[in-house]
């Protein structure tokens, strides 16, 4: 194995599930002639993205004690992600999602979780030693939707913060999973001021601010005093960054986009991998721009193949795209 590009451990917390993706694009679920199973779940994608780039990653979450759950745990291990934070639930199934790919490569979701194993993670299930050993603790918002997982999420964040971890948050909005849009907004923002690094997409920015403007003023309305870095990803328009002292944008790499699944997770994994051992990069605009350029390249490459995990790039893939651009 190549020498790791980052030595510090990045622990990713939350859900891992199986996406069922139609064998043909641009059809509704009802019209799809068949489905391929694709492992997914944003926090798990981030962990694998980190490991694929040569970093150290672990996943914390709960899977069903079923064939799909053990398959997912196997995929994490095969991708060099530490699995000592995984629990199995004998009573609940691994979550499933049926995903449709629209003609433009964007996705629609239908979830099977009532309840799924990931929702049943308890604070007592947590491997606190693993969490405390992390340099970066990364999470989303799906784990905030219901108890007991919500309490486990809050406990894990608290333990990570006390241990001096950098807290990284990608809300990863999935509206169909929330009881209402208002509840989603409220809960996503309920832990906002705890994070050191936050990444939102343009769609999430609009949702959280209630504004249809995707500009600096809108983004900065989400700033909080403890925040070190706010990132807004804009798909084919690149990404914007905001810190206490400076802000700017980095343009995207133009590729042949087939499926946007996992692009944001790839971006986050790349960013975290590059800052885990030297967080001073966040305060140095020239170095931060290089890191975001690398993260943009990783995100772009991920859109060129179907599915998230098979499409996540290596360091060499990203460097090649940057050189060719």
GROMACS .gro file of C-alpha atoms in nm:
model
  325
    1UNK     CA    1   0.000   0.000   0.000
    2UNK     CA    2   0.123   0.355  -0.074
    3UNK     CA    3   0.249   0.558   0.217
    4UNK     CA    4  -0.044   0.748   0.366
    5UNK     CA    5  -0.093   1.105   0.251
    6UNK     CA    6  -0.235   1.181   0.592
    7UNK     CA    7  -0.144   1.018   0.922
    8UNK     CA    8  -0.417   1.151   1.150
    9UNK     CA    9  -0.729   0.939   1.188
   10UNK     CA   10  -1.055   1.068   1.035
   11UNK     CA   11  -1.360   0.912   1.200
   12UNK     CA   12  -1.685   0.932   1.007
   13UNK     CA   13  -2.012   0.889   1.196
   14UNK     CA   14  -2.360   0.802   1.070
   15UNK     CA   15  -2.542   0.582   0.823
   16UNK     CA   16  -2.432   0.325   0.570
   17UNK     CA   17  -2.694   0.172   0.345
   18UNK     CA   18  -2.755   0.011   0.009
   19UNK     CA   19  -2.871   0.223  -0.282
   20UNK     CA   20  -3.068   0.039  -0.547
   21UNK     CA   21  -2.994   0.217  -0.872
   22UNK     CA   22  -3.197   0.152  -1.192
   23UNK     CA   23  -3.012  -0.031  -1.468
   24UNK     CA   24  -3.121   0.248  -1.705
   25UNK     CA   25  -3.102   0.623  -1.647
   26UNK     CA   26  -3.379   0.880  -1.680
   27UNK     CA   27  -3.671   0.658  -1.577
   28UNK     CA   28  -3.896   0.663  -1.272
   29UNK     CA   29  -3.868   0.387  -1.012
   30UNK     CA   30  -4.186   0.230  -1.146
   31UNK     CA   31  -4.052   0.225  -1.503
   32UNK     CA   32  -3.709   0.083  -1.410
   33UNK     CA   33  -3.664  -0.267  -1.556
   34UNK     CA   34  -3.413  -0.365  -1.285
   35UNK     CA   35  -3.181  -0.235  -1.014
   36UNK     CA   36  -2.815  -0.271  -0.924
   37UNK     CA   37  -2.718  -0.261  -0.558
   38UNK     CA   38  -2.464   0.007  -0.471
   39UNK     CA   39  -2.325   0.060  -0.121
   40UNK     CA   40  -2.381   0.416   0.000
   41UNK     CA   41  -2.453   0.647   0.288
   42UNK     CA   42  -2.268   0.979   0.293
   43UNK     CA   43  -2.055   0.927   0.608
   44UNK     CA   44  -1.941   0.585   0.485
   45UNK     CA   45  -1.861   0.732   0.142
   46UNK     CA   46  -1.645   0.998   0.311
   47UNK     CA   47  -1.455   0.731   0.508
   48UNK     CA   48  -1.384   0.533   0.191
   49UNK     CA   49  -1.292   0.853   0.002
   50UNK     CA   50  -1.028   0.925   0.269
   51UNK     CA   51  -0.888   0.572   0.258
   52UNK     CA   52  -0.884   0.567  -0.124
   53UNK     CA   53  -0.663   0.879  -0.110
   54UNK     CA   54  -0.422   0.702   0.124
   55UNK     CA   55  -0.557   0.846   0.450
   56UNK     CA   56  -0.657   0.676   0.775
   57UNK     CA   57  -1.031   0.638   0.817
   58UNK     CA   58  -1.277   0.469   1.051
   59UNK     CA   59  -1.656   0.441   1.036
   60UNK     CA   60  -1.887   0.453   1.338
   61UNK     CA   61  -2.245   0.336   1.293
   62UNK     CA   62  -2.488   0.046   1.314
   63UNK     CA   63  -2.579  -0.208   1.045
   64UNK     CA   64  -2.838  -0.484   1.039
   65UNK     CA   65  -2.714  -0.830   1.137
   66UNK     CA   66  -2.819  -0.945   0.790
   67UNK     CA   67  -2.651  -1.026   0.460
   68UNK     CA   68  -2.658  -0.665   0.345
   69UNK     CA   69  -2.513  -0.540   0.675
   70UNK     CA   70  -2.224  -0.787   0.663
   71UNK     CA   71  -2.170  -0.706   0.296
   72UNK     CA   72  -2.134  -0.335   0.383
   73UNK     CA   73  -1.895  -0.408   0.671
   74UNK     CA   74  -1.692  -0.616   0.425
   75UNK     CA   75  -1.680  -0.329   0.177
   76UNK     CA   76  -1.542  -0.097   0.446
   77UNK     CA   77  -1.273  -0.351   0.536
   78UNK     CA   78  -1.186  -0.413   0.169
   79UNK     CA   79  -1.138  -0.038   0.133
   80UNK     CA   80  -0.904  -0.013   0.436
   81UNK     CA   81  -1.157   0.162   0.659
   82UNK     CA   82  -1.134   0.062   1.025
   83UNK     CA   83  -1.449  -0.120   1.132
   84UNK     CA   84  -1.407  -0.130   1.511
   85UNK     CA   85  -1.676   0.137   1.543
   86UNK     CA   86  -1.943  -0.077   1.374
   87UNK     CA   87  -2.228  -0.242   1.567
   88UNK     CA   88  -2.480  -0.495   1.433
   89UNK     CA   89  -2.847  -0.496   1.530
   90UNK     CA   90  -3.021  -0.835   1.539
   91UNK     CA   91  -3.371  -0.687   1.532
   92UNK     CA   92  -3.354  -0.430   1.251
   93UNK     CA   93  -3.259  -0.444   0.887
   94UNK     CA   94  -2.987  -0.253   0.708
   95UNK     CA   95  -3.136   0.060   0.544
   96UNK     CA   96  -3.218   0.057   0.173
   97UNK     CA   97  -3.275   0.344  -0.068
   98UNK     CA   98  -3.411   0.331  -0.420
   99UNK     CA   99  -3.248   0.604  -0.626
  100UNK     CA  100  -3.356   0.734  -0.965
  101UNK     CA  101  -3.112   0.910  -1.192
  102UNK     CA  102  -3.276   1.188  -1.386
  103UNK     CA  103  -3.160   1.283  -1.735
  104UNK     CA  104  -2.939   1.559  -1.587
  105UNK     CA  105  -2.757   1.316  -1.355
  106UNK     CA  106  -2.937   1.444  -1.043
  107UNK     CA  107  -3.109   1.198  -0.810
  108UNK     CA  108  -3.443   1.129  -0.642
  109UNK     CA  109  -3.472   0.897  -0.341
  110UNK     CA  110  -3.721   0.656  -0.187
  111UNK     CA  111  -3.608   0.512   0.148
  112UNK     CA  112  -3.687   0.190   0.332
  113UNK     CA  113  -3.613   0.261   0.700
  114UNK     CA  114  -3.882   0.173   0.953
  115UNK     CA  115  -3.671   0.159   1.159
  116UNK     CA  116  -3.341   0.056   1.005
  117UNK     CA  117  -3.040  -0.051   1.210
  118UNK     CA  118  -2.855   0.283   1.171
  119UNK     CA  119  -3.142   0.461   1.353
  120UNK     CA  120  -3.101   0.231   1.656
  121UNK     CA  121  -2.741   0.319   1.744
  122UNK     CA  122  -2.735   0.407   2.117
  123UNK     CA  123  -2.482   0.615   2.315
  124UNK     CA  124  -2.379   0.289   2.490
  125UNK     CA  125  -2.291   0.133   2.151
  126UNK     CA  126  -2.023   0.395   2.082
  127UNK     CA  127  -1.656   0.300   2.070
  128UNK     CA  128  -1.543   0.608   2.265
  129UNK     CA  129  -1.176   0.509   2.254
  130UNK     CA  130  -1.188   0.512   1.873
  131UNK     CA  131  -1.362   0.851   1.865
  132UNK     CA  132  -1.111   1.001   2.111
  133UNK     CA  133  -0.822   0.880   1.894
  134UNK     CA  134  -0.946   1.079   1.591
  135UNK     CA  135  -0.794   1.404   1.467
  136UNK     CA  136  -1.112   1.481   1.267
  137UNK     CA  137  -1.466   1.373   1.352
  138UNK     CA  138  -1.705   1.398   1.056
  139UNK     CA  139  -2.086   1.363   1.055
  140UNK     CA  140  -2.408   1.448   0.874
  141UNK     CA  141  -2.763   1.524   0.987
  142UNK     CA  142  -2.956   1.204   0.903
  143UNK     CA  143  -2.841   1.065   1.239
  144UNK     CA  144  -3.030   1.352   1.411
  145UNK     CA  145  -3.374   1.251   1.284
  146UNK     CA  146  -3.480   1.000   1.551
  147UNK     CA  147  -3.380   0.860   1.888
  148UNK     CA  148  -3.178   0.676   2.004
  149UNK     CA  149  -2.939   0.761   1.718
  150UNK     CA  150  -2.974   1.134   1.786
  151UNK     CA  151  -2.845   1.092   2.143
  152UNK     CA  152  -2.560   0.874   2.017
  153UNK     CA  153  -2.471   1.146   1.764
  154UNK     CA  154  -2.471   1.421   2.028
  155UNK     CA  155  -2.264   1.208   2.267
  156UNK     CA  156  -2.009   1.121   1.998
  157UNK     CA  157  -1.973   1.490   1.904
  158UNK     CA  158  -1.927   1.588   2.267
  159UNK     CA  159  -1.659   1.320   2.325
  160UNK     CA  160  -1.479   1.417   2.002
  161UNK     CA  161  -1.483   1.787   2.095
  162UNK     CA  162  -1.348   1.717   2.444
  163UNK     CA  163  -1.067   1.509   2.289
  164UNK     CA  164  -0.965   1.806   2.071
  165UNK     CA  165  -1.091   1.671   1.737
  166UNK     CA  166  -1.170   1.903   1.450
  167UNK     CA  167  -1.548   1.870   1.399
  168UNK     CA  168  -1.658   1.846   1.035
  169UNK     CA  169  -2.027   1.871   0.934
  170UNK     CA  170  -2.196   1.806   0.600
  171UNK     CA  171  -2.573   1.826   0.660
  172UNK     CA  172  -2.639   1.615   0.351
  173UNK     CA  173  -3.008   1.709   0.332
  174UNK     CA  174  -3.246   1.424   0.246
  175UNK     CA  175  -3.588   1.581   0.286
  176UNK     CA  176  -3.794   1.260   0.238
  177UNK     CA  177  -3.645   1.123   0.563
  178UNK     CA  178  -3.761   1.415   0.779
  179UNK     CA  179  -4.113   1.456   0.923
  180UNK     CA  180  -4.124   1.806   0.769
  181UNK     CA  181  -3.900   2.065   0.603
  182UNK     CA  182  -3.928   2.285   0.914
  183UNK     CA  183  -3.811   2.001   1.141
  184UNK     CA  184  -3.520   1.931   0.905
  185UNK     CA  185  -3.409   2.295   0.910
  186UNK     CA  186  -3.443   2.321   1.287
  187UNK     CA  187  -3.252   2.001   1.366
  188UNK     CA  188  -2.978   2.062   1.108
  189UNK     CA  189  -2.918   2.406   1.263
  190UNK     CA  190  -2.946   2.273   1.623
  191UNK     CA  191  -2.581   2.154   1.612
  192UNK     CA  192  -2.455   2.422   1.371
  193UNK     CA  193  -2.246   2.617   1.619
  194UNK     CA  194  -2.049   2.310   1.731
  195UNK     CA  195  -1.874   2.247   1.397
  196UNK     CA  196  -1.528   2.377   1.301
  197UNK     CA  197  -1.570   2.297   0.930
  198UNK     CA  198  -1.906   2.297   0.749
  199UNK     CA  199  -1.972   2.204   0.387
  200UNK     CA  200  -2.308   2.274   0.223
  201UNK     CA  201  -2.425   2.239  -0.135
  202UNK     CA  202  -2.594   2.525  -0.320
  203UNK     CA  203  -2.931   2.350  -0.268
  204UNK     CA  204  -2.870   2.317   0.106
  205UNK     CA  205  -2.765   2.682   0.126
  206UNK     CA  206  -3.098   2.787  -0.027
  207UNK     CA  207  -3.289   2.552   0.203
  208UNK     CA  208  -3.117   2.664   0.525
  209UNK     CA  209  -3.124   3.037   0.455
  210UNK     CA  210  -3.468   3.047   0.291
  211UNK     CA  211  -3.313   3.267   0.022
  212UNK     CA  212  -3.294   3.187  -0.349
  213UNK     CA  213  -2.969   3.382  -0.374
  214UNK     CA  214  -2.646   3.184  -0.373
  215UNK     CA  215  -2.410   3.469  -0.292
  216UNK     CA  216  -2.157   3.569  -0.025
  217UNK     CA  217  -2.416   3.744   0.193
  218UNK     CA  218  -2.636   3.435   0.194
  219UNK     CA  219  -2.343   3.206   0.277
  220UNK     CA  220  -2.212   3.437   0.550
  221UNK     CA  221  -2.554   3.440   0.717
  222UNK     CA  222  -2.465   3.081   0.815
  223UNK     CA  223  -2.133   3.186   0.973
  224UNK     CA  224  -2.094   3.127   1.348
  225UNK     CA  225  -1.816   3.251   1.580
  226UNK     CA  226  -1.657   2.906   1.636
  227UNK     CA  227  -1.644   2.823   1.266
  228UNK     CA  228  -1.303   2.793   1.099
  229UNK     CA  229  -1.410   2.711   0.744
  230UNK     CA  230  -1.740   2.723   0.555
  231UNK     CA  231  -1.753   2.563   0.210
  232UNK     CA  232  -2.031   2.592  -0.047
  233UNK     CA  233  -2.016   2.344  -0.335
  234UNK     CA  234  -2.173   2.460  -0.661
  235UNK     CA  235  -2.146   2.151  -0.881
  236UNK     CA  236  -2.016   2.246  -1.226
  237UNK     CA  237  -1.952   2.601  -1.098
  238UNK     CA  238  -1.686   2.488  -0.849
  239UNK     CA  239  -1.688   2.585  -0.484
  240UNK     CA  240  -1.665   2.883  -0.253
  241UNK     CA  241  -1.477   2.909   0.074
  242UNK     CA  242  -1.519   3.140   0.373
  243UNK     CA  243  -1.289   3.179   0.675
  244UNK     CA  244  -1.260   3.446   0.946
  245UNK     CA  245  -1.012   3.645   0.737
  246UNK     CA  246  -1.078   3.577   0.369
  247UNK     CA  247  -1.315   3.423   0.118
  248UNK     CA  248  -1.313   3.332  -0.248
  249UNK     CA  249  -1.402   3.072  -0.509
  250UNK     CA  250  -1.224   2.793  -0.693
  251UNK     CA  251  -1.351   2.687  -1.031
  252UNK     CA  252  -1.462   2.336  -1.120
  253UNK     CA  253  -1.301   2.082  -1.350
  254UNK     CA  254  -1.512   2.004  -1.654
  255UNK     CA  255  -1.574   1.634  -1.703
  256UNK     CA  256  -1.835   1.412  -1.865
  257UNK     CA  257  -2.086   1.382  -1.578
  258UNK     CA  258  -2.282   1.057  -1.564
  259UNK     CA  259  -2.390   1.035  -1.199
  260UNK     CA  260  -2.343   1.296  -0.924
  261UNK     CA  261  -2.379   1.039  -0.641
  262UNK     CA  262  -2.095   1.072  -0.392
  263UNK     CA  263  -1.935   1.383  -0.548
  264UNK     CA  264  -1.987   1.590  -0.233
  265UNK     CA  265  -1.858   1.306  -0.014
  266UNK     CA  266  -1.549   1.275  -0.235
  267UNK     CA  267  -1.491   1.651  -0.203
  268UNK     CA  268  -1.520   1.634   0.177
  269UNK     CA  269  -1.295   1.328   0.207
  270UNK     CA  270  -1.026   1.497  -0.005
  271UNK     CA  271  -1.044   1.820   0.193
  272UNK     CA  272  -1.024   1.644   0.530
  273UNK     CA  273  -0.738   1.423   0.412
  274UNK     CA  274  -0.536   1.731   0.318
  275UNK     CA  275  -0.596   1.928   0.641
  276UNK     CA  276  -0.600   1.650   0.906
  277UNK     CA  277  -0.226   1.677   0.978
  278UNK     CA  278  -0.194   2.052   0.932
  279UNK     CA  279  -0.500   2.255   1.021
  280UNK     CA  280  -0.303   2.581   0.973
  281UNK     CA  281  -0.383   2.536   0.601
  282UNK     CA  282  -0.728   2.678   0.681
  283UNK     CA  283  -0.562   3.012   0.769
  284UNK     CA  284  -0.334   3.025   0.464
  285UNK     CA  285  -0.539   3.120   0.159
  286UNK     CA  286  -0.286   3.010  -0.105
  287UNK     CA  287  -0.252   2.662   0.048
  288UNK     CA  288  -0.626   2.635   0.114
  289UNK     CA  289  -0.702   2.714  -0.251
  290UNK     CA  290  -0.469   2.431  -0.358
  291UNK     CA  291  -0.650   2.191  -0.124
  292UNK     CA  292  -0.993   2.300  -0.255
  293UNK     CA  293  -0.869   2.262  -0.613
  294UNK     CA  294  -0.768   1.904  -0.525
  295UNK     CA  295  -1.107   1.844  -0.357
  296UNK     CA  296  -1.288   1.985  -0.664
  297UNK     CA  297  -1.089   1.744  -0.883
  298UNK     CA  298  -1.186   1.450  -0.661
  299UNK     CA  299  -1.553   1.555  -0.670
  300UNK     CA  300  -1.545   1.591  -1.048
  301UNK     CA  301  -1.388   1.247  -1.106
  302UNK     CA  302  -1.658   1.088  -0.889
  303UNK     CA  303  -1.929   1.210  -1.128
  304UNK     CA  304  -1.776   1.029  -1.427
  305UNK     CA  305  -1.888   0.679  -1.319
  306UNK     CA  306  -2.209   0.532  -1.183
  307UNK     CA  307  -2.231   0.484  -0.807
  308UNK     CA  308  -2.032   0.655  -0.533
  309UNK     CA  309  -1.777   0.407  -0.400
  310UNK     CA  310  -1.651   0.261  -0.733
  311UNK     CA  311  -1.608   0.618  -0.862
  312UNK     CA  312  -1.404   0.759  -0.570
  313UNK     CA  313  -1.057   0.858  -0.698
  314UNK     CA  314  -0.702   0.786  -0.587
  315UNK     CA  315  -0.452   1.066  -0.533
  316UNK     CA  316  -0.295   0.985  -0.874
  317UNK     CA  317  -0.636   1.018  -1.048
  318UNK     CA  318  -0.685   1.364  -0.900
  319UNK     CA  319  -0.330   1.479  -0.981
  320UNK     CA  320  -0.375   1.364  -1.343
  321UNK     CA  321  -0.698   1.561  -1.384
  322UNK     CA  322  -0.534   1.873  -1.238
  323UNK     CA  323  -0.237   1.836  -1.476
  324UNK     CA  324  -0.462   1.787  -1.780
  325UNK     CA  325  -0.683   2.087  -1.701
   0.00000   0.00000   0.00000
